[in-house]
XYZ file of C-alpha atoms in Angstrom:
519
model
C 61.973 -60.596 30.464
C 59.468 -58.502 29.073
C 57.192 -59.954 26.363
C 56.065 -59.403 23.125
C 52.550 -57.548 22.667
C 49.622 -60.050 21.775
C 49.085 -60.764 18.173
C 44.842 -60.816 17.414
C 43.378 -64.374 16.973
C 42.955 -65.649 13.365
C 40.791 -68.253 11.917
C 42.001 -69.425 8.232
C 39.563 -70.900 5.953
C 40.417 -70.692 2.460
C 37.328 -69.327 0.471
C 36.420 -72.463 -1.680
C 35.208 -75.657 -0.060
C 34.912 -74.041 3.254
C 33.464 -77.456 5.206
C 37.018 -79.213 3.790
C 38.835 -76.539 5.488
C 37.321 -77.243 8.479
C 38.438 -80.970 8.524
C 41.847 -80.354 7.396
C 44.477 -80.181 10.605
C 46.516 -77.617 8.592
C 44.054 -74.745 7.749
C 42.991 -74.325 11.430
C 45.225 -72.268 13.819
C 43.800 -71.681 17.554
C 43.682 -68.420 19.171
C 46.136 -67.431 21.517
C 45.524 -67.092 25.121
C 46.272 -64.247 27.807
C 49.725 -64.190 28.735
C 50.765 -66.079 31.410
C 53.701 -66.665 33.471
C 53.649 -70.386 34.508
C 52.489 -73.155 32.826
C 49.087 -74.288 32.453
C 46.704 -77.249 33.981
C 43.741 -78.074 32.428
C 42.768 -80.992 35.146
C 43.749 -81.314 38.791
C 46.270 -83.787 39.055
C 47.318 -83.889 35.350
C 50.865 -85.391 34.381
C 52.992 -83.334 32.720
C 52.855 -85.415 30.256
C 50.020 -84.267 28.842
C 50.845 -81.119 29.025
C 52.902 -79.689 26.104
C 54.307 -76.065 26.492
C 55.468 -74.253 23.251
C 57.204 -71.080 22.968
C 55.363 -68.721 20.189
C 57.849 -65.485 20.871
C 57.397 -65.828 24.568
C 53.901 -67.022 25.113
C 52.941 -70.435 25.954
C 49.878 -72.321 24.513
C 47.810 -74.875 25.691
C 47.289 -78.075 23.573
C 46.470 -80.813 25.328
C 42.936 -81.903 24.261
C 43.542 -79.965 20.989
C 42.170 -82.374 18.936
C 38.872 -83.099 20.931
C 38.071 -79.604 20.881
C 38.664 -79.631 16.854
C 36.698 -82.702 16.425
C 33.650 -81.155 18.618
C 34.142 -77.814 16.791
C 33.672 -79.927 13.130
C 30.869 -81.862 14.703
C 28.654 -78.506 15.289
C 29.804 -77.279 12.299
C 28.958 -80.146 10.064
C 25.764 -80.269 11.921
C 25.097 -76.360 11.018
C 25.644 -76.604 7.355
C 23.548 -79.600 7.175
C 21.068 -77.824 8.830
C 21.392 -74.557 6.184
C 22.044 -77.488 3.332
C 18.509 -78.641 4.244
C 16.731 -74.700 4.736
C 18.595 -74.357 1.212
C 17.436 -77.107 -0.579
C 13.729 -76.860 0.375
C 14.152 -73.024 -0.724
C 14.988 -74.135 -4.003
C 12.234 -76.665 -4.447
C 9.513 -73.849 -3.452
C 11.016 -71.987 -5.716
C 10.834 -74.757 -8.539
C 7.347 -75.057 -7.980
C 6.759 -71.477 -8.055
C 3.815 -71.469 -5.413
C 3.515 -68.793 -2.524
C 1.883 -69.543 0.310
C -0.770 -66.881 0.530
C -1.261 -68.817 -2.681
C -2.318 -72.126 -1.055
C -3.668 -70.458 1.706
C -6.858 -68.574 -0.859
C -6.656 -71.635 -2.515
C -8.210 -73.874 0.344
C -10.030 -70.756 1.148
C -11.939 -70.439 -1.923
C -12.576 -74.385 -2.110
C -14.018 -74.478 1.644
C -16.631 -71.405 0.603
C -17.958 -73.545 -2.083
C -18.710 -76.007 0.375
C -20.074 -73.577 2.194
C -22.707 -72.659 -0.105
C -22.772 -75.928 -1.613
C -24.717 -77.206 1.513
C -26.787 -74.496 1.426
C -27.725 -75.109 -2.376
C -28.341 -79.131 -1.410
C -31.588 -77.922 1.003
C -32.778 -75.670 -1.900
C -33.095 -78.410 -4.423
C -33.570 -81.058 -2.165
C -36.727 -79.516 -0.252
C -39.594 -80.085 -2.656
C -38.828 -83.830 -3.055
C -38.238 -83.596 0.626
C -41.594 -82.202 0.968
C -43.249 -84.709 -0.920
C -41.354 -87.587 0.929
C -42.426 -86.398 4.357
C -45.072 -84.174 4.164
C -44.529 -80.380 4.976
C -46.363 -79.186 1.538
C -47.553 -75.917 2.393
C -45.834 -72.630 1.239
C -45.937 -71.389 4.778
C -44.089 -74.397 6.118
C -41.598 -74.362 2.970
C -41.529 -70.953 4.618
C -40.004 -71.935 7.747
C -37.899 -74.099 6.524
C -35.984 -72.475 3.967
C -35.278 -69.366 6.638
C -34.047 -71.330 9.436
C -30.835 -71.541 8.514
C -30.764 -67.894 8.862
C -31.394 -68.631 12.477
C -28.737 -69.832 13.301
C -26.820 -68.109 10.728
C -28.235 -64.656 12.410
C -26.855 -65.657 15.715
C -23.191 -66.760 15.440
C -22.493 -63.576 13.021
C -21.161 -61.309 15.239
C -19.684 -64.146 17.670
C -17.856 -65.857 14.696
C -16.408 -61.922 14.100
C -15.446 -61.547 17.676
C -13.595 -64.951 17.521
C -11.847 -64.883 14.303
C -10.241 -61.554 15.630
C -8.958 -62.687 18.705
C -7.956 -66.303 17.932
C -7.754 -66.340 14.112
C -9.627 -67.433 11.098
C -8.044 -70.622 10.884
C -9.367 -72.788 14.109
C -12.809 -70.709 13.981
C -13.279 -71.921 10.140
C -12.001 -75.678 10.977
C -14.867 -75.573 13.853
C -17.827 -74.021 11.597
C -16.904 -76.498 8.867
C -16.699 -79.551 11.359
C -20.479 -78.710 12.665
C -22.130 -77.577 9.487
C -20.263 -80.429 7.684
C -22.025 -83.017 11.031
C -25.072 -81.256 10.522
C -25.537 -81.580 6.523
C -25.297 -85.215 7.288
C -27.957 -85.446 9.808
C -30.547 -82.984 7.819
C -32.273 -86.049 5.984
C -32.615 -87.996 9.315
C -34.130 -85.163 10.997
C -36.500 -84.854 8.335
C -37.431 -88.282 8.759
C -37.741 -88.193 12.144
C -39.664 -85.045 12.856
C -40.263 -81.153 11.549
C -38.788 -79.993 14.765
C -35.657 -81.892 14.404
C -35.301 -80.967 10.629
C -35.669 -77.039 11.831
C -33.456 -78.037 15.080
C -31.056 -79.194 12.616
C -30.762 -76.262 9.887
C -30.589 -74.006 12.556
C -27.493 -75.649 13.799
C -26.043 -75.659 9.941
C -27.317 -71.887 9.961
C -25.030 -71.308 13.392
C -22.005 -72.973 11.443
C -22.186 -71.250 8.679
C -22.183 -67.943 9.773
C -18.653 -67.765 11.072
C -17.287 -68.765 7.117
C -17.435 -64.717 5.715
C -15.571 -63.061 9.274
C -13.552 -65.762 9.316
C -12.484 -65.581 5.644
C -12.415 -61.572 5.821
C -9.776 -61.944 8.873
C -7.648 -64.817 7.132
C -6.894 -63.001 4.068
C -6.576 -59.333 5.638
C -3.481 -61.058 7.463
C -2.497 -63.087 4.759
C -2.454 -60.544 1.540
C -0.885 -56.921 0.865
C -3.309 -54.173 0.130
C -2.567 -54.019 -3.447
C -3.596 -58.266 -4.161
C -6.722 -58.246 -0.921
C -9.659 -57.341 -3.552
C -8.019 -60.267 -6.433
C -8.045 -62.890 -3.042
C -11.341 -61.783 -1.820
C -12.494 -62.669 -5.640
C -11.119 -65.913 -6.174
C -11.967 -67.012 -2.771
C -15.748 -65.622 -3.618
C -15.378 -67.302 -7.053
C -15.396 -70.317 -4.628
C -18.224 -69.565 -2.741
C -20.392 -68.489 -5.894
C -19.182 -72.104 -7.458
C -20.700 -73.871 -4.844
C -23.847 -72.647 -5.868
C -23.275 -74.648 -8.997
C -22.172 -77.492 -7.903
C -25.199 -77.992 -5.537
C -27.669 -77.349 -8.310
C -26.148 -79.258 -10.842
C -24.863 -82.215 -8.436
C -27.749 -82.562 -6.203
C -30.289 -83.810 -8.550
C -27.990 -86.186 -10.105
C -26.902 -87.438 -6.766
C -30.607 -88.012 -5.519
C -31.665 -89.845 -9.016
C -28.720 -92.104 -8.142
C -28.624 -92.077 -4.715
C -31.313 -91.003 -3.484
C -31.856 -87.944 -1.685
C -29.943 -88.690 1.672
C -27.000 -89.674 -0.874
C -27.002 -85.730 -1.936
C -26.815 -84.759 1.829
C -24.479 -87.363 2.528
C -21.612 -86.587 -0.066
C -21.258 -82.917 0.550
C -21.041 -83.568 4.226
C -18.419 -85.852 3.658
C -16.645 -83.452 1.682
C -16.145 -81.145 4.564
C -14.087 -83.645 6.805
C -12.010 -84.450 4.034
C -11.293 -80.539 3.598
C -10.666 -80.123 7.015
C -7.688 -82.920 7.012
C -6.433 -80.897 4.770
C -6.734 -77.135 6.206
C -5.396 -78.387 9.794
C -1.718 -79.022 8.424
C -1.363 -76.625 5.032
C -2.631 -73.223 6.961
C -1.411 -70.861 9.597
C -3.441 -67.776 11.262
C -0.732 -65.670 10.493
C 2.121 -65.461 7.525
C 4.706 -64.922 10.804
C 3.502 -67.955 12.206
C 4.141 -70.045 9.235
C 7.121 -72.367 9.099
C 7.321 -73.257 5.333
C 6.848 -69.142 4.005
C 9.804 -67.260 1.917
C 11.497 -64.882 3.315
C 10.711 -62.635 0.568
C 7.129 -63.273 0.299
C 6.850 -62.248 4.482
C 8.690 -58.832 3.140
C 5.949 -58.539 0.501
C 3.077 -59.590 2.669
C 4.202 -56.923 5.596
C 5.404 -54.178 2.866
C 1.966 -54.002 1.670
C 0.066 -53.947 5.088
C -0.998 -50.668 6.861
C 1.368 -49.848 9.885
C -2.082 -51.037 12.000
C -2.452 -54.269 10.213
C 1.358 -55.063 11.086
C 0.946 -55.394 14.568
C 0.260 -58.753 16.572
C -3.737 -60.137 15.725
C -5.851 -61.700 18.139
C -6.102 -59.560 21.675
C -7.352 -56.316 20.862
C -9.563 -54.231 23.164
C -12.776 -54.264 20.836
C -14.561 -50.622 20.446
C -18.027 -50.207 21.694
C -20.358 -51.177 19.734
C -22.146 -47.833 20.084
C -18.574 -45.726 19.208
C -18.511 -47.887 15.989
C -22.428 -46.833 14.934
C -21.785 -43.614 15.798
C -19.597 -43.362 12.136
C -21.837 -43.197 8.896
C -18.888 -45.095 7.341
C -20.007 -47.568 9.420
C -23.816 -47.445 8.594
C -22.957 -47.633 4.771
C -21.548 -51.001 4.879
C -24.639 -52.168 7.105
C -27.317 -50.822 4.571
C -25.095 -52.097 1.912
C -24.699 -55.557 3.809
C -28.642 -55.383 3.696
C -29.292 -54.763 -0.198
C -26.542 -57.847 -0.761
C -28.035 -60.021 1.046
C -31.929 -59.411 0.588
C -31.566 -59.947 -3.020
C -28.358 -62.505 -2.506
C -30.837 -64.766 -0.832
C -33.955 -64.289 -2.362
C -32.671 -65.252 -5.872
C -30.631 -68.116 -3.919
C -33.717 -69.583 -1.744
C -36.044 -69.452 -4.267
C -34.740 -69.678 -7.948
C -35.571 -73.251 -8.746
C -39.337 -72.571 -7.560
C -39.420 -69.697 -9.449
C -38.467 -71.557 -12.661
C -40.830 -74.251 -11.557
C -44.005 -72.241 -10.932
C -43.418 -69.366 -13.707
C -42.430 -71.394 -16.777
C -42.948 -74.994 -15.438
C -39.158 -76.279 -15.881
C -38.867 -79.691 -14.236
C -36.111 -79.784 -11.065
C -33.064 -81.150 -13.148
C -34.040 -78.237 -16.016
C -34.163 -75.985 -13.251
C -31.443 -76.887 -11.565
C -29.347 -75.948 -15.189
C -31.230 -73.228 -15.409
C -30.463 -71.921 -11.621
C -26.617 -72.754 -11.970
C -25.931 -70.734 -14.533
C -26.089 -67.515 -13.332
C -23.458 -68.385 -10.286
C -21.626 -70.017 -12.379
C -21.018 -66.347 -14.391
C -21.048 -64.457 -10.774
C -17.914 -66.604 -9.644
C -16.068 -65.518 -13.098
C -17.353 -61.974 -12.953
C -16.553 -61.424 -9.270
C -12.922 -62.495 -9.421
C -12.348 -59.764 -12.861
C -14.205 -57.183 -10.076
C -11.352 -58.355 -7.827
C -8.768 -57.760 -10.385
C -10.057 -54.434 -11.698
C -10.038 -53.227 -8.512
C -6.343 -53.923 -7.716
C -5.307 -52.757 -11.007
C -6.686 -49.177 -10.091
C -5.814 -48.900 -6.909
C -1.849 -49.991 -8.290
C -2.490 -47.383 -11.170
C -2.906 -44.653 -8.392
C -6.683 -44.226 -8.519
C -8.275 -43.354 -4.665
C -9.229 -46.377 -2.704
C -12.321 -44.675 -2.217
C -13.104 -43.770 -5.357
C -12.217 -47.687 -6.608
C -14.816 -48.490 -3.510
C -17.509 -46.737 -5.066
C -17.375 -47.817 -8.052
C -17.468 -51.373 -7.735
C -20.213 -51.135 -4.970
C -22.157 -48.918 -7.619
C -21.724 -51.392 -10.401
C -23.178 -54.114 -8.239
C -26.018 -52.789 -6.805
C -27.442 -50.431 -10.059
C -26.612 -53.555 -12.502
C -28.904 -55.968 -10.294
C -31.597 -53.375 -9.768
C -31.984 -52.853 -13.433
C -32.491 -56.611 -14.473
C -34.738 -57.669 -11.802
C -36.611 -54.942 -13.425
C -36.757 -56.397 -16.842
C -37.388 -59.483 -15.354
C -41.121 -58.741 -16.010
C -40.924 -58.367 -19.469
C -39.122 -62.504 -19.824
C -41.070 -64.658 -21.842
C -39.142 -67.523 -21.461
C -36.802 -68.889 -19.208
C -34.499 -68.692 -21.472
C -34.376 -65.363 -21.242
C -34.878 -64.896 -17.419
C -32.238 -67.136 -17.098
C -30.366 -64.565 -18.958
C -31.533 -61.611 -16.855
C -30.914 -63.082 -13.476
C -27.348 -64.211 -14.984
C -26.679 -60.413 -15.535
C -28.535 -59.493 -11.920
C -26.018 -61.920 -10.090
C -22.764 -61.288 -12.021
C -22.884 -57.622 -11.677
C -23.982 -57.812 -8.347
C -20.295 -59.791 -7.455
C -18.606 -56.328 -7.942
C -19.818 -55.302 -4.424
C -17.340 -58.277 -3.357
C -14.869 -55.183 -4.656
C -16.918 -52.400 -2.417
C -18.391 -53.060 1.065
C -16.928 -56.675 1.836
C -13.102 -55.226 1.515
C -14.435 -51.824 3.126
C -14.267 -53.432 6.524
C -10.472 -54.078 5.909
C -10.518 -50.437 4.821
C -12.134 -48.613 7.874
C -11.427 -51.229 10.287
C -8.172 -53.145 9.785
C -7.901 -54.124 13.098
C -11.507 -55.257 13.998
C -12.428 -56.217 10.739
C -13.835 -59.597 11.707
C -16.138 -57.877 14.625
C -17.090 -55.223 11.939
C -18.219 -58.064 9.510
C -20.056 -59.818 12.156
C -22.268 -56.452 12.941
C -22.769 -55.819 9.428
C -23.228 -59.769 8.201
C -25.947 -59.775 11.089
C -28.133 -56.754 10.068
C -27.680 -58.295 6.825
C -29.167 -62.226 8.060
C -31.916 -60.207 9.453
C -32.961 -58.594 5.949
C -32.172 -61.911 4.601
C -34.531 -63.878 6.935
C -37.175 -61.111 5.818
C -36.671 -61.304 2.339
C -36.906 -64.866 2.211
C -40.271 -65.163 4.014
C -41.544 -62.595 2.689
C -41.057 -63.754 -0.970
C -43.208 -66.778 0.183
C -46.331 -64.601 1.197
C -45.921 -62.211 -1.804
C -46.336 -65.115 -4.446
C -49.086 -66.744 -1.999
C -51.239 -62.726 -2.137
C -50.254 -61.071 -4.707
C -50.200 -64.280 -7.042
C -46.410 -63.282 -8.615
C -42.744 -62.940 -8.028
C -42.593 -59.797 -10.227
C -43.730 -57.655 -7.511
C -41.553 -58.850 -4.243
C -38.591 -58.509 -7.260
C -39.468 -54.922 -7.850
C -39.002 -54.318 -4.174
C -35.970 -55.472 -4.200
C -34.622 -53.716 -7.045
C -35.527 -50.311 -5.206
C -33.867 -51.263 -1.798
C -30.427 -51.501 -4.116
C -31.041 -48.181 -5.752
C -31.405 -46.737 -1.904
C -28.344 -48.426 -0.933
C -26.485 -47.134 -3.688
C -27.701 -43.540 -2.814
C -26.098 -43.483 0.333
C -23.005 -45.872 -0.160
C -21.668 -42.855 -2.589
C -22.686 -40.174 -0.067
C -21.268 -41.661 3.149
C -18.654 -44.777 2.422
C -15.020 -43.822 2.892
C -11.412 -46.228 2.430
C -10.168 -43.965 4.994
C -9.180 -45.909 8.201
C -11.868 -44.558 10.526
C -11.601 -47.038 13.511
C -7.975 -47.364 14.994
């Protein structure tokens, strides 16, 4: 007898309360099977007992075990939706709190770079009681000991680059922060002990340190679109400039209550509890990120370059020689060079410049000294945010570039000029406020022009840079020592510096491009 053609399987589930319908032994109808001719076994040596045959037009059905197979079926089912329940509900309670990621991420970001500098700051105030304690009172040795941390610093620049590009900012940060954090402890020790283990010592803080900036650079090109990298580069600055002020104004009160090794002791501390903290809440990429929005991965990628989108961590890195063969190039190094000569002479030496030129005691200077960082963090986060907002009101990346890098080298040139002319401190308080605050709109120029030129090597970039930049550093901060020791003042080394931003300038606006360069 020929038979009827084969109707198509159906599933019923009504539309409301769909996990009822699944438990209900009425809603669910099983799919028919290929015709067949004789009846069916499920097991060898079944009874036919349990098999039932039943006619639907003239195809039989199998149902023996029909209600094991539902039950499994609900089990995986329930298990799924209580499984998407779950995804759901922790959706919803992101989106109560109303915190992104890349939002947490800058966040710990910002508060390890004031750390960062924070331990710097500690050495700065600290080293003239330090000197009396223990005995290394002459300029020249003050000398050696303020610069050694560039060492070190110097040295794992361009290795801290190389690594944060192939394995990610994240584990080369936790690292840096775990030695420099070790090494901030043992600093008074090693002054106790010996000069060679205090420089032994700084150097190995110096060699920490330097892999914060690539590292940073690397976590937040792969963490931020294009159109919110300069605001995160700001805030995270803002950190790194507040550390500043917390060293100053903490460090004295710390050693009055604590004594000095008390000073050393709590900002070490600090670290390891940051760490703790960074291990579990941050990821080296938004893809590898279990806890990120769907929608905030769409933003993060939409706003990427096509090169920024791919995979991070095993790239072939360019020769160094291809990447100074671009000008491009050489304008972030010289402007790498004019940051961080006057960055560090105004950082090294600001409390003994209060000290020997208007005779402010070390708590007055340290008030004196914070205040200026204190308006640097503020003014370098609205750079951040000034920059976006052009670059989203269609102004040229380049042109937004200049700008900013213009702003913070001419503003800082000008008021170490007028320095001179302060008859107070009051007033060169003022000046050196107005040096450092402008000079946080460069955070806006060459520090994001890596990302620019170089999306894919931008730690490696930073490292080349951020070590021709230690070098003028180390310079500058020695050679402020012998200038006040000759020439009897600060006014002149200040004047030098003012004219090595002016060059900079010069030749950031003739050469420096947002143009990706290096692909």
């Amino acid at each position: 007898m020929a038979l009827a053609s084969p109707s198509p399987p159906s599933l019923s589930i009504p539309r409301s309360n769909a996990f009822s319908s699944l438990t209900s032994s009425h809603s669910l109808s099983l799919p028919t099977i290929p015709r067949r001719s004789v009846s069916i076994y499920t097991e060898k040596k079944a009874s036919p007992a349990a098999i039932e045959t039943r006619s639907i037009g003239s195809r039989p059905t199998r149902t023996w075990g029909r209600e094991r197979s539902r039950c499994d079926g609900i089990v995986r089912c329930s298990a799924g939706l209580e499984r998407i329940g779950r995804g759901m509900a922790r959706e919803r309670a992101e989106e109560a709190l109303g915190i992104p990621e890349r939002v947490k991420v800058v966040a710990l970001v910002a508060f390890v770079m004031s750390l960062c500098n924070a331990d710097r700051v500690v050495m700065s105030v600290a080293v003239v009681p330090l000197a009396a304690k223990y005995g290394f009172l002459t300029l020249n040795l003050l000398n050696l000991i303020q610069s050694s941390f560039l060492w070190g610093y110097l040295a794992s620049s361009l290795a801290g680059g190389i690594l944060a590009d192939r394995y990610g900012g994240k584990r080369v940060m936790a690292y840096g922060v775990a030695i420099w954090s070790l090494a901030t402890l043992l600093t008074p020790y090693a002054a106790e002990h010996s000069t060679a283990m205090l420089l032994a010592t700084r150097t190995l803080f110096g060699l920490a340190e330097g892999v914060a900036l690539p590292s940073m650079n690397t976590l937040l090109s792969r963490w931020f679109p294009g159109h919110e990298r300069a605001s995160a580069v700001g805030i995270s600055m803002a950190g790194f400039h507040l550390g500043n002020v917390m060293g100053f104004l903490a460090t004295p009160v710390l050693a009055a209550k604590v004594g000095i090794n008390g000073s050393f002791g709590f900002f070490g501390l600090m670290g390891f509890l940051w760490l703790s903290m960074w291990a579990v809440g941050v990821t080296n990429d938004p893809r590898e990120s279990g806890v990120i929005s769907i929608e905030e991965l769409r933003l993060i990628e939409k706003g990427k370059g096509v090169e920024n989108r791919e995979e991070g961590g095993r790239h072939e890195f360019p020769p160094l020689g291809y990447l100074l063969s671009k000008l491009p190039t050489w304008a972030i190094v010289l402007a790498n060079v004019a940051n961080n000569w006057g960055y560090f002479v105004l950082l090294s030496w600001m409390p003994v410049y209060f000290k020997t030129v208007y005779d402010v005691n070390l708590k007055q200077a340290a008030w004196f000294s914070a205040l200026p960082w204190g308006v640097m963090a503020l003014s370098g986060y609205l750079a951040g945010a000034a920059s976006d907002f052009l670059i989203k009101s269609g102004q040229s990346v380049t042109l937004v570039r200049k700008i900013m890098q213009s702003i913070g080298f001419i503003g800082p040139g000008v008021a170490l000029l007028c320095l001179k002319y302060a008859q107070s401190p009051t007033v060169a308080a003022v000046l050196m406020t107005i040096a450092l605050s402008l000079s946080s709109f460069s955070q806006a120029g060459f520090l994001l022009n890596m990302q620019d030129i170089a999306p894919k090597y931008a730690g490696f970039l930073h490292g080349i840079t951020n070590s021709a930049g230690t070098l003028a550093a180390i310079i500058s901060t020695i050679g402020t020592g012998y200038f006040v020791e000759f020439l009897g003042s600060f006014q002149a080394f200040l004047t030098l510096t003012s004219i090595i931003y002016f060059i900079a300038t010069i030749f950031w606006n003739r050469y420096a491009t947002a143009e990706q360069v290096f692909f």
